[in-house]
Tab-separated table of C-alpha atoms in Angstrom:
chain	number	residue	atom	x	y	z
A	1347	MET	CA	108.586	96.726	84.627
A	1348	ILE	CA	110.917	96.244	88.057
A	1349	GLN	CA	112.347	99.850	88.578
A	1350	GLN	CA	115.761	100.196	91.875
A	1351	PRO	CA	115.945	103.833	92.889
A	1352	TYR	CA	118.763	105.849	91.212
A	1353	PRO	CA	122.172	106.928	92.660
A	1354	TRP	CA	121.484	109.609	93.865
A	1355	GLN	CA	118.428	108.414	96.351
A	1356	LYS	CA	120.210	105.824	98.119
A	1357	GLU	CA	120.747	107.729	101.027
A	1358	GLN	CA	116.515	107.702	101.293
A	1359	TRP	CA	116.091	104.737	100.094
A	1360	GLN	CA	118.716	103.138	103.199
A	1361	LEU	CA	116.449	104.908	105.487
A	1362	LEU	CA	113.061	103.359	104.392
A	1363	GLN	CA	114.484	100.291	104.363
A	1364	GLN	CA	116.155	100.419	107.783
A	1365	ARG	CA	112.659	101.698	108.955
A	1366	LEU	CA	110.971	99.039	107.534
A	1367	ALA	CA	113.442	96.276	107.839
A	1368	GLN	CA	113.092	97.058	112.071
A	1369	GLY	CA	108.814	97.576	111.465
A	1370	ASN	CA	108.970	101.276	112.031
A	1371	LEU	CA	107.741	102.452	108.517
A	1372	PRO	CA	105.827	105.751	108.715
A	1373	HIS	CA	102.398	105.751	107.822
A	1374	ALA	CA	102.437	108.461	105.771
A	1375	LEU	CA	105.179	109.698	103.733
A	1376	LEU	CA	105.723	112.737	102.051
A	1377	LEU	CA	107.912	112.933	99.000
A	1378	HIS	CA	109.340	116.084	98.234
A	1379	GLY	CA	111.744	118.107	96.346
A	1380	VAL	CA	111.374	119.626	92.711
A	1381	GLU	CA	111.096	118.652	89.697
A	1382	GLY	CA	113.230	116.545	87.811
A	1383	MET	CA	114.295	114.220	90.457
A	1384	GLY	CA	113.054	111.061	90.462
A	1385	LYS	CA	110.244	110.796	93.404
A	1386	GLN	CA	107.748	109.123	90.478
A	1387	HIS	CA	109.914	106.208	90.216
A	1388	PHE	CA	112.159	106.401	93.689
A	1389	ALA	CA	107.812	105.641	95.118
A	1390	GLN	CA	107.543	103.581	91.773
A	1391	ALA	CA	110.384	101.540	93.640
A	1392	LEU	CA	109.278	101.582	96.776
A	1393	VAL	CA	105.373	100.977	96.647
A	1394	ASN	CA	107.131	97.539	94.223
A	1395	SER	CA	109.380	97.172	97.302
A	1396	LEU	CA	105.827	96.922	100.384
A	1397	LEU	CA	104.153	94.451	98.381
A	1398	CYS	CA	106.912	92.428	96.985
A	1399	GLU	CA	106.409	88.399	98.958
A	1400	ASN	CA	110.413	88.122	98.354
A	1401	ARG	CA	112.271	91.355	98.456
A	1402	HIS	CA	115.936	91.333	98.227
A	1403	GLU	CA	118.105	92.441	101.212
A	1404	GLN	CA	118.673	95.344	99.824
A	1405	GLY	CA	114.895	96.124	99.628
A	1406	GLN	CA	114.308	96.070	95.531
A	1407	ALA	CA	111.274	93.880	94.404
A	1408	CYS	CA	112.108	89.858	92.726
A	1409	GLY	CA	110.314	90.930	89.851
A	1410	GLN	CA	108.863	87.473	90.842
A	1411	CYS	CA	106.318	86.943	92.708
A	1412	ARG	CA	102.544	87.341	92.660
A	1413	GLY	CA	102.820	90.952	94.325
A	1414	CYS	CA	105.408	92.370	91.301
A	1415	LYS	CA	102.912	90.100	89.078
A	1416	LEU	CA	100.293	91.629	89.760
A	1417	LEU	CA	101.440	95.308	89.277
A	1418	ASP	CA	103.895	95.147	86.609
A	1419	VAL	CA	100.714	94.025	84.754
A	1420	GLY	CA	97.846	96.782	86.676
A	1421	ASN	CA	96.116	94.746	88.886
A	1422	HIS	CA	97.230	94.550	92.581
A	1423	PRO	CA	94.415	94.980	94.831
A	1424	ASP	CA	96.369	96.357	97.585
A	1425	PHE	CA	97.686	99.832	95.539
A	1426	VAL	CA	95.506	102.035	94.576
A	1427	SER	CA	96.821	105.148	92.998
A	1428	LEU	CA	95.068	108.415	92.984
A	1429	SER	CA	96.150	111.481	90.435
A	1430	PRO	CA	94.242	114.077	88.440
A	1431	GLU	CA	92.285	113.120	85.694
A	1432	GLU	CA	93.682	115.134	83.570
A	1433	VAL	CA	96.281	117.556	83.715
A	1434	GLY	CA	96.341	120.418	85.720
A	1435	LYS	CA	93.347	118.988	87.252
A	1436	ASN	CA	92.826	118.729	90.789
A	1437	ILE	CA	92.590	115.351	92.924
A	1438	THR	CA	88.311	115.707	93.890
A	1439	ILE	CA	86.893	115.347	97.234
A	1440	ASP	CA	84.963	111.855	95.575
A	1441	MET	CA	88.260	110.109	95.283
A	1442	VAL	CA	89.807	110.641	97.953
A	1443	ARG	CA	85.930	109.376	99.357
A	1444	LYS	CA	86.304	105.985	96.825
A	1445	LEU	CA	89.598	105.222	99.030
A	1446	ALA	CA	88.615	105.005	102.202
A	1447	THR	CA	86.093	103.444	101.366
A	1448	LYS	CA	88.993	100.851	99.358
A	1449	LEU	CA	91.222	101.687	102.430
A	1450	SER	CA	88.260	100.041	104.887
A	1451	ILE	CA	88.413	96.403	103.713
A	1452	SER	CA	91.403	94.435	104.775
A	1453	SER	CA	94.516	93.295	102.754
A	1454	GLN	CA	93.763	90.848	100.053
A	1455	TYR	CA	97.387	89.182	100.720
A	1456	SER	CA	97.735	89.661	103.638
A	1457	GLY	CA	100.867	92.686	103.516
A	1458	TYR	CA	100.200	96.311	103.300
A	1459	LYS	CA	97.827	98.392	101.743
A	1460	VAL	CA	100.172	101.038	99.513
A	1461	VAL	CA	98.499	104.404	98.613
A	1462	LEU	CA	100.339	106.737	95.415
A	1463	ILE	CA	99.158	110.656	95.784
A	1464	ALA	CA	101.031	112.179	93.058
A	1465	PRO	CA	100.344	115.353	92.713
A	1466	ALA	CA	99.269	115.520	96.309
A	1467	GLU	CA	99.503	119.861	95.164
A	1468	GLN	CA	96.392	118.896	93.359
A	1469	LEU	CA	94.428	117.896	96.072
A	1470	ASN	CA	91.924	121.368	96.553
A	1471	LEU	CA	90.445	122.399	100.033
A	1472	ALA	CA	87.744	119.914	99.962
A	1473	SER	CA	90.327	116.200	98.988
A	1474	ALA	CA	92.935	117.844	101.479
A	1475	ASN	CA	90.269	117.779	104.315
A	1476	GLY	CA	88.986	114.705	103.197
A	1477	LEU	CA	92.155	113.377	103.236
A	1478	LEU	CA	92.669	114.159	106.713
A	1479	LYS	CA	91.131	110.960	108.111
A	1480	THR	CA	92.800	108.673	106.711
A	1481	LEU	CA	96.224	110.333	107.095
A	1482	GLU	CA	95.046	110.866	111.704
A	1483	GLU	CA	93.233	107.832	111.733
A	1484	PRO	CA	95.806	105.039	109.323
A	1485	THR	CA	93.788	101.510	109.209
A	1486	PRO	CA	96.393	99.411	109.581
A	1487	ASP	CA	99.394	97.833	107.192
A	1488	THR	CA	98.630	101.227	104.999
A	1489	ILE	CA	101.445	103.320	103.902
A	1490	LEU	CA	100.552	106.636	102.476
A	1491	ILE	CA	103.080	107.813	99.514
A	1492	LEU	CA	102.983	111.464	99.067
A	1493	LEU	CA	104.783	113.362	95.865
A	1494	CYS	CA	105.250	116.905	95.808
A	1495	SER	CA	107.452	119.008	93.964
A	1496	HIS	CA	105.590	122.391	95.569
A	1497	ILE	CA	105.721	121.278	99.272
A	1498	ASP	CA	104.528	125.167	99.638
A	1499	ARG	CA	100.944	124.524	97.880
A	1500	LEU	CA	100.209	121.678	99.995
A	1501	LEU	CA	97.863	122.419	103.083
A	1502	PRO	CA	99.918	122.835	106.739
A	1503	THR	CA	97.634	120.212	108.282
A	1504	ILE	CA	98.524	117.840	105.086
A	1505	ARG	CA	102.453	118.349	105.390
A	1506	SER	CA	102.046	117.970	109.375
A	1507	ARG	CA	100.710	114.258	109.460
A	1508	CYS	CA	103.605	113.433	107.377
A	1509	GLN	CA	107.050	112.085	107.122
A	1510	LYS	CA	109.013	114.814	105.170
A	1511	LEU	CA	111.245	113.021	103.242
A	1512	LEU	CA	113.056	115.606	100.739
A	1513	PHE	CA	115.170	115.126	97.553
A	1514	ALA	CA	118.038	117.386	97.156
A	1515	ALA	CA	120.047	118.602	94.252
A	1516	PRO	CA	122.689	115.686	94.072
A	1517	PRO	CA	126.662	116.600	94.370
A	1518	LEU	CA	127.390	117.811	90.773
A	1519	GLU	CA	130.165	115.051	89.820
A	1520	PRO	CA	128.677	112.428	90.682
A	1521	THR	CA	125.528	114.230	88.151
A	1522	LEU	CA	127.253	115.402	85.747
A	1523	ALA	CA	128.521	111.377	85.286
A	1524	TRP	CA	125.368	110.492	85.849
A	1525	LEU	CA	124.788	112.315	82.980
A	1526	ALA	CA	127.227	110.941	80.207
A	1527	GLU	CA	127.044	107.680	81.138
A	1528	GLN	CA	123.632	106.867	81.802
A	1529	ALA	CA	121.593	108.724	79.461
A	1530	SER	CA	124.000	109.959	76.902
A	1531	VAL	CA	124.579	113.643	77.558
A	1532	ASP	CA	127.591	115.367	75.708
A	1533	SER	CA	129.462	116.197	78.447
A	1534	GLU	CA	130.337	119.272	76.974
A	1535	ILE	CA	126.656	120.623	77.789
A	1536	ALA	CA	125.830	118.886	80.863
A	1537	PRO	CA	127.022	121.717	83.085
A	1538	GLN	CA	124.212	124.166	81.165
A	1539	LEU	CA	121.735	121.808	80.946
A	1540	LEU	CA	121.688	121.018	84.776
A	1541	ARG	CA	121.992	124.939	85.694
A	1542	LEU	CA	119.031	124.564	84.444
A	1543	GLY	CA	117.491	121.779	85.226
A	1544	GLY	CA	117.458	123.541	88.687
A	1545	ASP	CA	120.532	121.547	89.433
A	1546	ALA	CA	117.551	118.211	88.949
A	1547	PRO	CA	119.143	115.310	86.420
A	1548	LEU	CA	116.728	113.842	84.884
A	1549	ARG	CA	115.227	116.773	83.634
A	1550	ALA	CA	118.419	118.195	82.320
A	1551	GLN	CA	117.657	114.801	80.506
A	1552	GLN	CA	115.102	115.647	78.843
A	1553	LEU	CA	116.151	119.165	78.152
A	1554	ALA	CA	119.005	117.326	76.734
A	1555	GLU	CA	117.331	115.259	74.740
A	1556	SER	CA	114.168	118.580	73.647
A	1557	GLY	CA	117.227	120.409	71.837
A	1558	VAL	CA	117.182	123.133	74.578
A	1559	LEU	CA	120.398	124.988	74.157
A	1560	ALA	CA	119.706	126.113	70.719
A	1561	GLN	CA	115.669	126.868	71.813
A	1562	ARG	CA	117.106	129.019	74.192
A	1563	ALA	CA	119.936	130.533	71.656
A	1564	ASP	CA	116.739	131.130	69.056
A	1565	LEU	CA	114.128	133.242	71.004
A	1566	LEU	CA	118.098	135.024	72.241
A	1567	LYS	CA	118.833	136.534	68.885
A	1568	MET	CA	114.472	137.056	68.155
A	1569	LEU	CA	114.525	139.312	71.677
A	1570	GLN	CA	117.680	141.259	69.976
A	1571	ALA	CA	115.573	141.668	66.958
A	1572	LEU	CA	112.252	142.169	69.320
A	1573	SER	CA	115.109	145.291	70.981
A	1574	ARG	CA	115.951	147.285	67.774
A	1575	GLY	CA	112.064	146.891	66.297
A	1576	GLU	CA	112.351	144.191	63.537
A	1577	MET	CA	110.006	142.164	65.378
A	1578	THR	CA	107.024	142.198	66.719
A	1579	PRO	CA	105.692	141.030	70.275
A	1580	VAL	CA	103.202	139.043	68.266
A	1581	GLN	CA	105.601	137.889	66.162
A	1582	VAL	CA	108.181	136.485	68.041
A	1583	ALA	CA	105.104	134.624	70.502
A	1584	GLU	CA	103.656	133.171	67.603
A	1585	ARG	CA	107.054	131.775	66.647
A	1586	GLU	CA	107.647	130.600	69.658
A	1587	LYS	CA	103.995	129.088	71.060
A	1588	LYS	CA	105.695	125.290	70.489
A	1589	ILE	CA	107.540	126.164	74.199
A	1590	ALA	CA	106.324	126.048	77.220
A	1591	ILE	CA	106.211	129.323	78.619
A	1592	ALA	CA	107.518	128.674	82.684
A	1593	ASP	CA	110.733	127.703	79.962
A	1594	ILE	CA	110.290	130.490	78.083
A	1595	LEU	CA	109.621	132.939	82.001
A	1596	GLN	CA	111.947	130.530	84.060
A	1597	TRP	CA	115.706	131.776	80.493
A	1598	LEU	CA	114.157	134.732	80.436
A	1599	SER	CA	114.360	135.174	84.353
A	1600	GLY	CA	117.483	133.866	84.469
A	1601	TRP	CA	119.067	136.062	81.505
A	1602	ASN	CA	117.519	139.718	83.491
A	1603	MET	CA	119.285	138.465	86.332
A	1604	ASP	CA	122.517	137.890	84.311
A	1605	MET	CA	122.244	141.474	82.711
A	1606	ILE	CA	121.311	142.705	86.449
A	1607	ARG	CA	124.811	141.425	87.317
A	1608	LEU	CA	126.744	142.894	84.227
A	1609	GLN	CA	125.842	146.292	85.345
A	1610	TYR	CA	128.569	145.705	88.233
A	1611	SER	CA	130.581	143.665	87.344
A	1612	PRO	CA	132.069	142.710	83.198
A	1613	GLN	CA	132.820	139.142	84.842
A	1614	PRO	CA	130.406	138.208	87.277
A	1615	ALA	CA	131.155	135.073	89.929
A	1616	HIS	CA	128.062	133.499	89.217
A	1617	ILE	CA	125.819	133.541	85.694
A	1618	ASN	CA	123.365	132.014	84.413
A	1619	SER	CA	123.852	131.785	80.920
A	1620	PRO	CA	127.924	131.797	79.889
A	1621	ASP	CA	127.063	129.951	76.846
A	1622	LEU	CA	124.956	133.888	75.675
A	1623	LEU	CA	127.325	135.821	78.351
A	1624	GLU	CA	129.027	137.835	74.639
A	1625	GLN	CA	125.125	138.301	73.457
A	1626	LEU	CA	123.699	139.438	76.675
A	1627	ARG	CA	126.620	141.927	77.262
A	1628	PRO	CA	125.804	144.982	74.544
A	1629	LEU	CA	121.147	144.323	75.992
A	1630	ALA	CA	122.766	145.600	79.535
A	1631	GLN	CA	124.475	148.343	78.683
A	1632	GLN	CA	121.260	149.125	77.319
A	1633	ILE	CA	119.096	149.156	79.807
A	1634	ASP	CA	119.158	150.706	82.622
A	1635	VAL	CA	119.062	148.242	86.045
A	1636	GLN	CA	116.503	149.667	87.543
A	1637	ARG	CA	113.908	148.869	84.904
A	1638	LEU	CA	115.581	145.651	84.703
A	1639	TYR	CA	114.851	145.334	88.795
A	1640	LYS	CA	111.234	146.241	87.639
A	1641	TYR	CA	111.362	143.792	85.034
A	1642	PHE	CA	112.173	140.750	87.232
A	1643	ASP	CA	109.450	141.190	89.207
A	1644	LYS	CA	107.103	140.832	85.670
A	1645	LEU	CA	108.365	138.014	85.296
A	1646	ILE	CA	107.623	136.700	88.430
A	1647	GLU	CA	103.822	137.067	88.431
A	1648	ALA	CA	103.895	136.139	85.388
A	1649	SER	CA	105.875	133.016	85.701
A	1650	ARG	CA	103.033	132.387	88.214
A	1651	LEU	CA	99.858	133.813	86.339
A	1652	ALA	CA	101.794	130.805	83.938
A	1653	ARG	CA	100.131	128.453	86.431
A	1654	THR	CA	96.131	129.157	86.316
A	1655	GLN	CA	93.914	129.049	83.436
A	1656	VAL	CA	95.320	132.068	82.214
A	1657	ASN	CA	95.553	132.251	77.885
A	1658	GLN	CA	99.258	131.502	77.925
A	1659	GLN	CA	99.501	132.913	74.857
A	1660	LEU	CA	98.085	136.336	75.675
A	1661	LEU	CA	100.604	135.949	78.837
A	1662	LEU	CA	103.463	136.169	76.274
A	1663	GLU	CA	102.904	138.780	74.455
A	1664	GLU	CA	102.659	140.862	77.404
A	1665	THR	CA	105.467	139.068	78.687
A	1666	LEU	CA	107.597	140.455	75.803
A	1667	VAL	CA	106.046	143.913	75.753
A	1668	GLY	CA	107.423	144.226	79.149
A	1669	TRP	CA	111.060	142.982	77.155
A	1670	VAL	CA	110.307	146.388	74.396
A	1671	ARG	CA	109.943	148.651	76.741
A	1672	LEU	CA	112.978	148.165	78.749
A	1673	PHE	CA	115.073	149.398	75.764
A	1674	ALA	CA	112.054	152.476	75.622
A	1675	LYS	CA	114.279	155.972	75.172
A	1676	ARG	CA	114.280	157.796	78.321
A	1677	ARG	CA	112.114	160.475	78.396
A	1678	SER	CA	113.602	163.872	79.372
């Protein structure tokens, strides 16, 4: 299926198509930005465009030529996709070596050879160093497209050898319109979903489909019960085990900051969860602000650990123990 860029990607698309028409498209592109901005979608549209033999005036692939049909069935000889074999695993040095061997062969259709590496932050030290030679000495008519949601995890030597293209949060109003018209998201909850999704449209769409607002409300009710001693951290962790810990930690961090803001103003200018403000207000009144700051630091560390091989359930239980301690009576 031929993909077209999303409306908020128009500027990036036009820039690359202009460079392509001028014959000076960079040999290595690094598409970066938060998850949910549609970088994979954009990259696939670009791959289609580069390998299309009869692309349209605006650069979109025709969908009918030999190159488009081969891509559609996943059998184009001049396209290589490099990704971890399993989610969370690394792109290995052996995979990079096989790529180098394949790129040493001339294009079979006398056009571009295109490589898509995603997620690029899954290159480990050995594979990243192995890729450097390809980036430094690219074979003729080779375009490497690297996708990255966490650019700080990518080696500086890799970053410096790529032309970076940022996918930042799009303007609010057009994004809300897209969510309502194209993604069928209720306009009343779209702003909150977009805020939860870090202003990323596709993340907001995903959250709408997952029923996340109800999940958040249920979790906060359990946290209220936890603060009153009516539930234990183990019980809450067990009830919430189907929700990704990264999401739970994000919600907790947002609520923690909201409670800090409520310590200084009954009506803060900015709030992460306006839909839950009245539930957060009485909780904030029970906690010393210094404890909230310390707990926020622990949430940041927990978010870091959640990206490792740590036991997720134990990490969540420990984080919830920290929540209980927020409400512990001070010693006299």
